PDB file of C-alpha atoms in Angstrom:
ATOM      1  CA  MET A   1     175.398 -82.804 -40.412  1.00  0.00           C
ATOM      2  CA  ILE A   2     171.507 -83.038 -39.673  1.00  0.00           C
ATOM      3  CA  SER A   3     170.556 -80.285 -41.872  1.00  0.00           C
ATOM      4  CA  PHE A   4     168.416 -80.245 -45.320  1.00  0.00           C
ATOM      5  CA  ASP A   5     166.515 -78.132 -47.682  1.00  0.00           C
ATOM      6  CA  GLN A   6     163.202 -78.138 -48.984  1.00  0.00           C
ATOM      7  CA  GLY A   7     163.034 -75.422 -51.656  1.00  0.00           C
ATOM      8  CA  ASN A   8     163.664 -71.935 -49.996  1.00  0.00           C
ATOM      9  CA  GLN A   9     163.543 -73.949 -46.474  1.00  0.00           C
ATOM     10  CA  ARG A  10     166.110 -75.222 -44.381  1.00  0.00           C
ATOM     11  CA  PHE A  11     165.956 -77.374 -41.251  1.00  0.00           C
ATOM     12  CA  ASN A  12     168.756 -77.546 -39.017  1.00  0.00           C
ATOM     13  CA  PHE A  13     169.349 -79.660 -35.714  1.00  0.00           C
ATOM     14  CA  ARG A  14     171.983 -77.418 -34.036  1.00  0.00           C
ATOM     15  CA  VAL A  15     173.459 -77.546 -30.426  1.00  0.00           C
ATOM     16  CA  VAL A  16     174.377 -74.635 -28.371  1.00  0.00           C
ATOM     17  CA  GLY A  17     176.686 -73.806 -25.574  1.00  0.00           C
ATOM     18  CA  VAL A  18     175.975 -71.195 -22.992  1.00  0.00           C
ATOM     19  CA  ALA A  19     179.286 -70.236 -21.262  1.00  0.00           C
ATOM     20  CA  ILE A  20     179.066 -67.445 -18.635  1.00  0.00           C
ATOM     21  CA  HIS A  21     182.108 -66.542 -16.421  1.00  0.00           C
ATOM     22  CA  ASN A  22     182.558 -63.492 -14.320  1.00  0.00           C
ATOM     23  CA  ASP A  23     178.986 -61.860 -15.391  1.00  0.00           C
ATOM     24  CA  LYS A  24     180.117 -62.109 -18.918  1.00  0.00           C
ATOM     25  CA  VAL A  25     178.788 -64.456 -21.815  1.00  0.00           C
ATOM     26  CA  LEU A  26     180.870 -66.149 -24.571  1.00  0.00           C
ATOM     27  CA  LEU A  27     179.472 -65.241 -28.061  1.00  0.00           C
ATOM     28  CA  HIS A  28     180.622 -65.763 -31.439  1.00  0.00           C
ATOM     29  CA  GLN A  29     180.149 -63.891 -34.706  1.00  0.00           C
ATOM     30  CA  ALA A  30     180.826 -65.179 -38.389  1.00  0.00           C
ATOM     31  CA  ASP A  31     182.523 -62.766 -40.761  1.00  0.00           C
ATOM     32  CA  GLY A  32     179.900 -60.241 -42.575  1.00  0.00           C
ATOM     33  CA  ASP A  33     177.199 -60.842 -39.968  1.00  0.00           C
ATOM     34  CA  SER A  34     175.490 -57.995 -38.053  1.00  0.00           C
ATOM     35  CA  PHE A  35     174.582 -60.013 -35.117  1.00  0.00           C
ATOM     36  CA  TRP A  36     176.284 -62.321 -32.386  1.00  0.00           C
ATOM     37  CA  SER A  37     175.158 -65.714 -31.287  1.00  0.00           C
ATOM     38  CA  LEU A  38     176.233 -68.243 -28.981  1.00  0.00           C
ATOM     39  CA  PRO A  39     178.579 -71.271 -30.081  1.00  0.00           C
ATOM     40  CA  GLY A  40     177.660 -74.451 -31.175  1.00  0.00           C
ATOM     41  CA  GLY A  41     177.081 -76.434 -34.054  1.00  0.00           C
ATOM     42  CA  ARG A  42     175.148 -78.757 -36.079  1.00  0.00           C
ATOM     43  CA  VAL A  43     174.692 -82.623 -35.009  1.00  0.00           C
ATOM     44  CA  GLU A  44     176.518 -85.470 -36.886  1.00  0.00           C
ATOM     45  CA  PHE A  45     174.065 -88.425 -37.711  1.00  0.00           C
ATOM     46  CA  GLY A  46     174.411 -91.067 -34.765  1.00  0.00           C
ATOM     47  CA  GLU A  47     176.089 -88.325 -32.451  1.00  0.00           C
ATOM     48  CA  ALA A  48     174.407 -87.311 -29.078  1.00  0.00           C
ATOM     49  CA  ALA A  49     173.839 -83.634 -28.559  1.00  0.00           C
ATOM     50  CA  GLU A  50     176.194 -83.393 -25.655  1.00  0.00           C
ATOM     51  CA  GLU A  51     178.885 -84.886 -27.975  1.00  0.00           C
ATOM     52  CA  THR A  52     178.349 -82.619 -30.665  1.00  0.00           C
ATOM     53  CA  LEU A  53     178.853 -79.690 -28.283  1.00  0.00           C
ATOM     54  CA  ARG A  54     182.224 -81.060 -27.003  1.00  0.00           C
ATOM     55  CA  ARG A  55     183.447 -81.687 -30.656  1.00  0.00           C
ATOM     56  CA  GLU A  56     182.368 -78.390 -31.837  1.00  0.00           C
ATOM     57  CA  MET A  57     184.128 -76.571 -29.098  1.00  0.00           C
ATOM     58  CA  ARG A  58     187.433 -78.734 -29.501  1.00  0.00           C
ATOM     59  CA  GLU A  59     187.301 -77.955 -33.331  1.00  0.00           C
ATOM     60  CA  GLU A  60     186.516 -74.039 -32.719  1.00  0.00           C
ATOM     61  CA  LEU A  61     188.159 -73.388 -29.717  1.00  0.00           C
ATOM     62  CA  ASP A  62     190.406 -76.631 -28.876  1.00  0.00           C
ATOM     63  CA  VAL A  63     189.332 -76.878 -25.419  1.00  0.00           C
ATOM     64  CA  GLU A  64     187.358 -79.616 -23.654  1.00  0.00           C
ATOM     65  CA  ILE A  65     184.483 -78.277 -22.167  1.00  0.00           C
ATOM     66  CA  GLU A  66     182.348 -79.702 -19.474  1.00  0.00           C
ATOM     67  CA  VAL A  67     178.538 -79.986 -20.288  1.00  0.00           C
ATOM     68  CA  VAL A  68     176.875 -78.752 -16.977  1.00  0.00           C
ATOM     69  CA  ARG A  69     173.229 -79.299 -17.974  1.00  0.00           C
ATOM     70  CA  LEU A  70     170.131 -78.730 -20.401  1.00  0.00           C
ATOM     71  CA  LEU A  71     168.576 -75.221 -19.903  1.00  0.00           C
ATOM     72  CA  TRP A  72     166.533 -74.659 -22.994  1.00  0.00           C
ATOM     73  CA  LEU A  73     165.023 -76.670 -26.023  1.00  0.00           C
ATOM     74  CA  VAL A  74     164.300 -74.156 -28.676  1.00  0.00           C
ATOM     75  CA  GLU A  75     162.643 -74.351 -31.987  1.00  0.00           C
ATOM     76  CA  ASN A  76     163.691 -71.100 -33.561  1.00  0.00           C
ATOM     77  CA  PHE A  77     162.212 -69.854 -36.701  1.00  0.00           C
ATOM     78  CA  PHE A  78     164.097 -67.006 -38.853  1.00  0.00           C
ATOM     79  CA  VAL A  79     165.290 -65.984 -42.113  1.00  0.00           C
ATOM     80  CA  TYR A  80     168.838 -66.159 -42.890  1.00  0.00           C
ATOM     81  CA  ASP A  81     170.806 -65.632 -46.245  1.00  0.00           C
ATOM     82  CA  GLY A  82     167.334 -65.430 -48.123  1.00  0.00           C
ATOM     83  CA  LYS A  83     166.345 -68.755 -46.554  1.00  0.00           C
ATOM     84  CA  ASN A  84     163.517 -69.844 -44.122  1.00  0.00           C
ATOM     85  CA  TYR A  85     164.951 -71.874 -41.371  1.00  0.00           C
ATOM     86  CA  HIS A  86     163.318 -74.084 -38.930  1.00  0.00           C
ATOM     87  CA  GLU A  87     165.907 -74.852 -36.021  1.00  0.00           C
ATOM     88  CA  LEU A  88     165.577 -77.396 -33.126  1.00  0.00           C
ATOM     89  CA  SER A  89     168.262 -76.471 -30.873  1.00  0.00           C
ATOM     90  CA  PRO A  90     169.256 -77.989 -27.322  1.00  0.00           C
ATOM     91  CA  TYR A  91     170.914 -75.389 -25.353  1.00  0.00           C
ATOM     92  CA  PHE A  92     173.382 -76.523 -22.694  1.00  0.00           C
ATOM     93  CA  LEU A  93     175.144 -74.758 -19.959  1.00  0.00           C
ATOM     94  CA  MET A  94     178.864 -75.541 -20.403  1.00  0.00           C
ATOM     95  CA  ARG A  95     182.127 -74.615 -18.338  1.00  0.00           C
ATOM     96  CA  LEU A  96     185.484 -74.016 -19.921  1.00  0.00           C
ATOM     97  CA  PRO A  97     188.348 -75.722 -18.094  1.00  0.00           C
ATOM     98  CA  GLU A  98     189.975 -73.318 -15.327  1.00  0.00           C
ATOM     99  CA  SER A  99     193.136 -73.766 -17.094  1.00  0.00           C
ATOM    100  CA  SER A 100     191.770 -72.139 -20.355  1.00  0.00           C
ATOM    101  CA  PRO A 101     193.325 -68.900 -21.511  1.00  0.00           C
ATOM    102  CA  TYR A 102     190.009 -67.952 -22.641  1.00  0.00           C
ATOM    103  CA  LEU A 103     188.988 -67.238 -19.193  1.00  0.00           C
ATOM    104  CA  THR A 104     191.900 -64.980 -18.441  1.00  0.00           C
ATOM    105  CA  GLU A 105     192.875 -63.407 -21.523  1.00  0.00           C
ATOM    106  CA  PRO A 106     190.964 -60.510 -23.287  1.00  0.00           C
ATOM    107  CA  GLY A 107     189.342 -61.460 -26.538  1.00  0.00           C
ATOM    108  CA  PRO A 108     188.718 -61.720 -29.302  1.00  0.00           C
ATOM    109  CA  TYR A 109     189.740 -65.074 -30.251  1.00  0.00           C
ATOM    110  CA  LYS A 110     189.802 -66.350 -33.770  1.00  0.00           C
ATOM    111  CA  CYS A 111     188.109 -69.813 -34.505  1.00  0.00           C
ATOM    112  CA  ALA A 112     190.853 -72.495 -33.878  1.00  0.00           C
ATOM    113  CA  GLU A 113     189.211 -74.583 -36.926  1.00  0.00           C
ATOM    114  CA  THR A 114     190.978 -74.294 -40.143  1.00  0.00           C
ATOM    115  CA  GLY A 115     188.800 -72.419 -42.719  1.00  0.00           C
ATOM    116  CA  SER A 116     186.396 -70.896 -40.187  1.00  0.00           C
ATOM    117  CA  ASN A 117     185.655 -67.472 -39.992  1.00  0.00           C
ATOM    118  CA  LEU A 118     184.369 -67.153 -36.442  1.00  0.00           C
ATOM    119  CA  ILE A 119     185.571 -64.549 -33.852  1.00  0.00           C
ATOM    120  CA  PHE A 120     184.622 -65.174 -30.281  1.00  0.00           C
ATOM    121  CA  ARG A 121     184.501 -62.711 -27.441  1.00  0.00           C
ATOM    122  CA  TRP A 122     183.085 -62.178 -24.013  1.00  0.00           C
ATOM    123  CA  PHE A 123     180.607 -59.523 -23.401  1.00  0.00           C
ATOM    124  CA  PRO A 124     178.948 -58.221 -20.334  1.00  0.00           C
ATOM    125  CA  ASN A 125     175.756 -60.453 -19.727  1.00  0.00           C
ATOM    126  CA  THR A 126     173.340 -57.305 -19.259  1.00  0.00           C
ATOM    127  CA  PRO A 127     170.008 -56.780 -21.385  1.00  0.00           C
ATOM    128  CA  GLU A 128     171.505 -53.547 -22.524  1.00  0.00           C
ATOM    129  CA  THR A 129     174.752 -54.723 -24.082  1.00  0.00           C
ATOM    130  CA  LEU A 130     173.145 -57.823 -25.573  1.00  0.00           C
ATOM    131  CA  ALA A 131     170.334 -55.910 -27.217  1.00  0.00           C
ATOM    132  CA  LYS A 132     172.962 -53.155 -28.792  1.00  0.00           C
ATOM    133  CA  LEU A 133     174.977 -56.147 -30.282  1.00  0.00           C
ATOM    134  CA  PRO A 134     172.614 -57.787 -31.106  1.00  0.00           C
ATOM    135  CA  VAL A 135     172.265 -61.270 -30.045  1.00  0.00           C
ATOM    136  CA  LEU A 136     170.101 -63.876 -31.826  1.00  0.00           C
ATOM    137  CA  PRO A 137     167.811 -65.400 -31.323  1.00  0.00           C
ATOM    138  CA  ALA A 138     166.378 -62.339 -29.432  1.00  0.00           C
ATOM    139  CA  PHE A 139     164.968 -64.258 -26.693  1.00  0.00           C
ATOM    140  CA  LEU A 140     168.582 -64.473 -25.241  1.00  0.00           C
ATOM    141  CA  GLN A 141     168.672 -60.969 -24.429  1.00  0.00           C
ATOM    142  CA  VAL A 142     166.462 -61.440 -21.536  1.00  0.00           C
ATOM    143  CA  GLU A 143     166.629 -65.142 -20.890  1.00  0.00           C
ATOM    144  CA  LEU A 144     170.623 -65.230 -20.192  1.00  0.00           C
ATOM    145  CA  GLN A 145     170.121 -63.121 -17.140  1.00  0.00           C
ATOM    146  CA  THR A 146     168.333 -65.749 -15.118  1.00  0.00           C
ATOM    147  CA  LEU A 147     169.232 -69.170 -16.147  1.00  0.00           C
ATOM    148  CA  PRO A 148     166.319 -71.502 -15.702  1.00  0.00           C
ATOM    149  CA  GLU A 149     166.492 -73.999 -12.916  1.00  0.00           C
ATOM    150  CA  THR A 150     164.895 -76.881 -14.863  1.00  0.00           C
ATOM    151  CA  THR A 151     164.868 -77.284 -18.739  1.00  0.00           C
ATOM    152  CA  ARG A 152     162.299 -75.167 -20.652  1.00  0.00           C
ATOM    153  CA  HIS A 153     160.707 -75.457 -24.173  1.00  0.00           C
ATOM    154  CA  ILE A 154     160.960 -72.177 -25.990  1.00  0.00           C
ATOM    155  CA  VAL A 155     159.405 -71.565 -29.485  1.00  0.00           C
ATOM    156  CA  HIS A 156     161.050 -68.253 -30.993  1.00  0.00           C
ATOM    157  CA  ARG A 157     160.353 -66.295 -34.086  1.00  0.00           C
ATOM    158  CA  ASP A 158     162.892 -63.550 -35.239  1.00  0.00           C
ATOM    159  CA  GLU A 159     160.803 -61.454 -37.386  1.00  0.00           C
TER     160      GLU A 159
END
């Protein structure tokens, strides 16, 4: 995985998937976290970003997703678990297969990956709902309402 530490700082190269279905957005949460985020995972050396997203969704949900297009390239700065993070993330619009039970069965869903503590769930894609959860990075609480037509670069700092 492309992640390294330097003192109290950590750099991550993480790919993110945005799945919206019936005006709901698919989010996940790790046990013990007080926030929700979009699914994805860290890139392996030599792996293209779209390949990472496909691999992560196979590992976590056991589905073959379609990567539709790149929405955002995000430089995200935040503190988590006592470390200062600098995360670089392409955010892709993704589509789950029409035959996926995740589109028809109410959640939450446990991660299919052995040893993972993630819970996936669909939430109404409204600023009010996403702010109350909350969803991080915080820019998503608004930006998920109107997906960009062309790729946007975002620098975000969660304070």
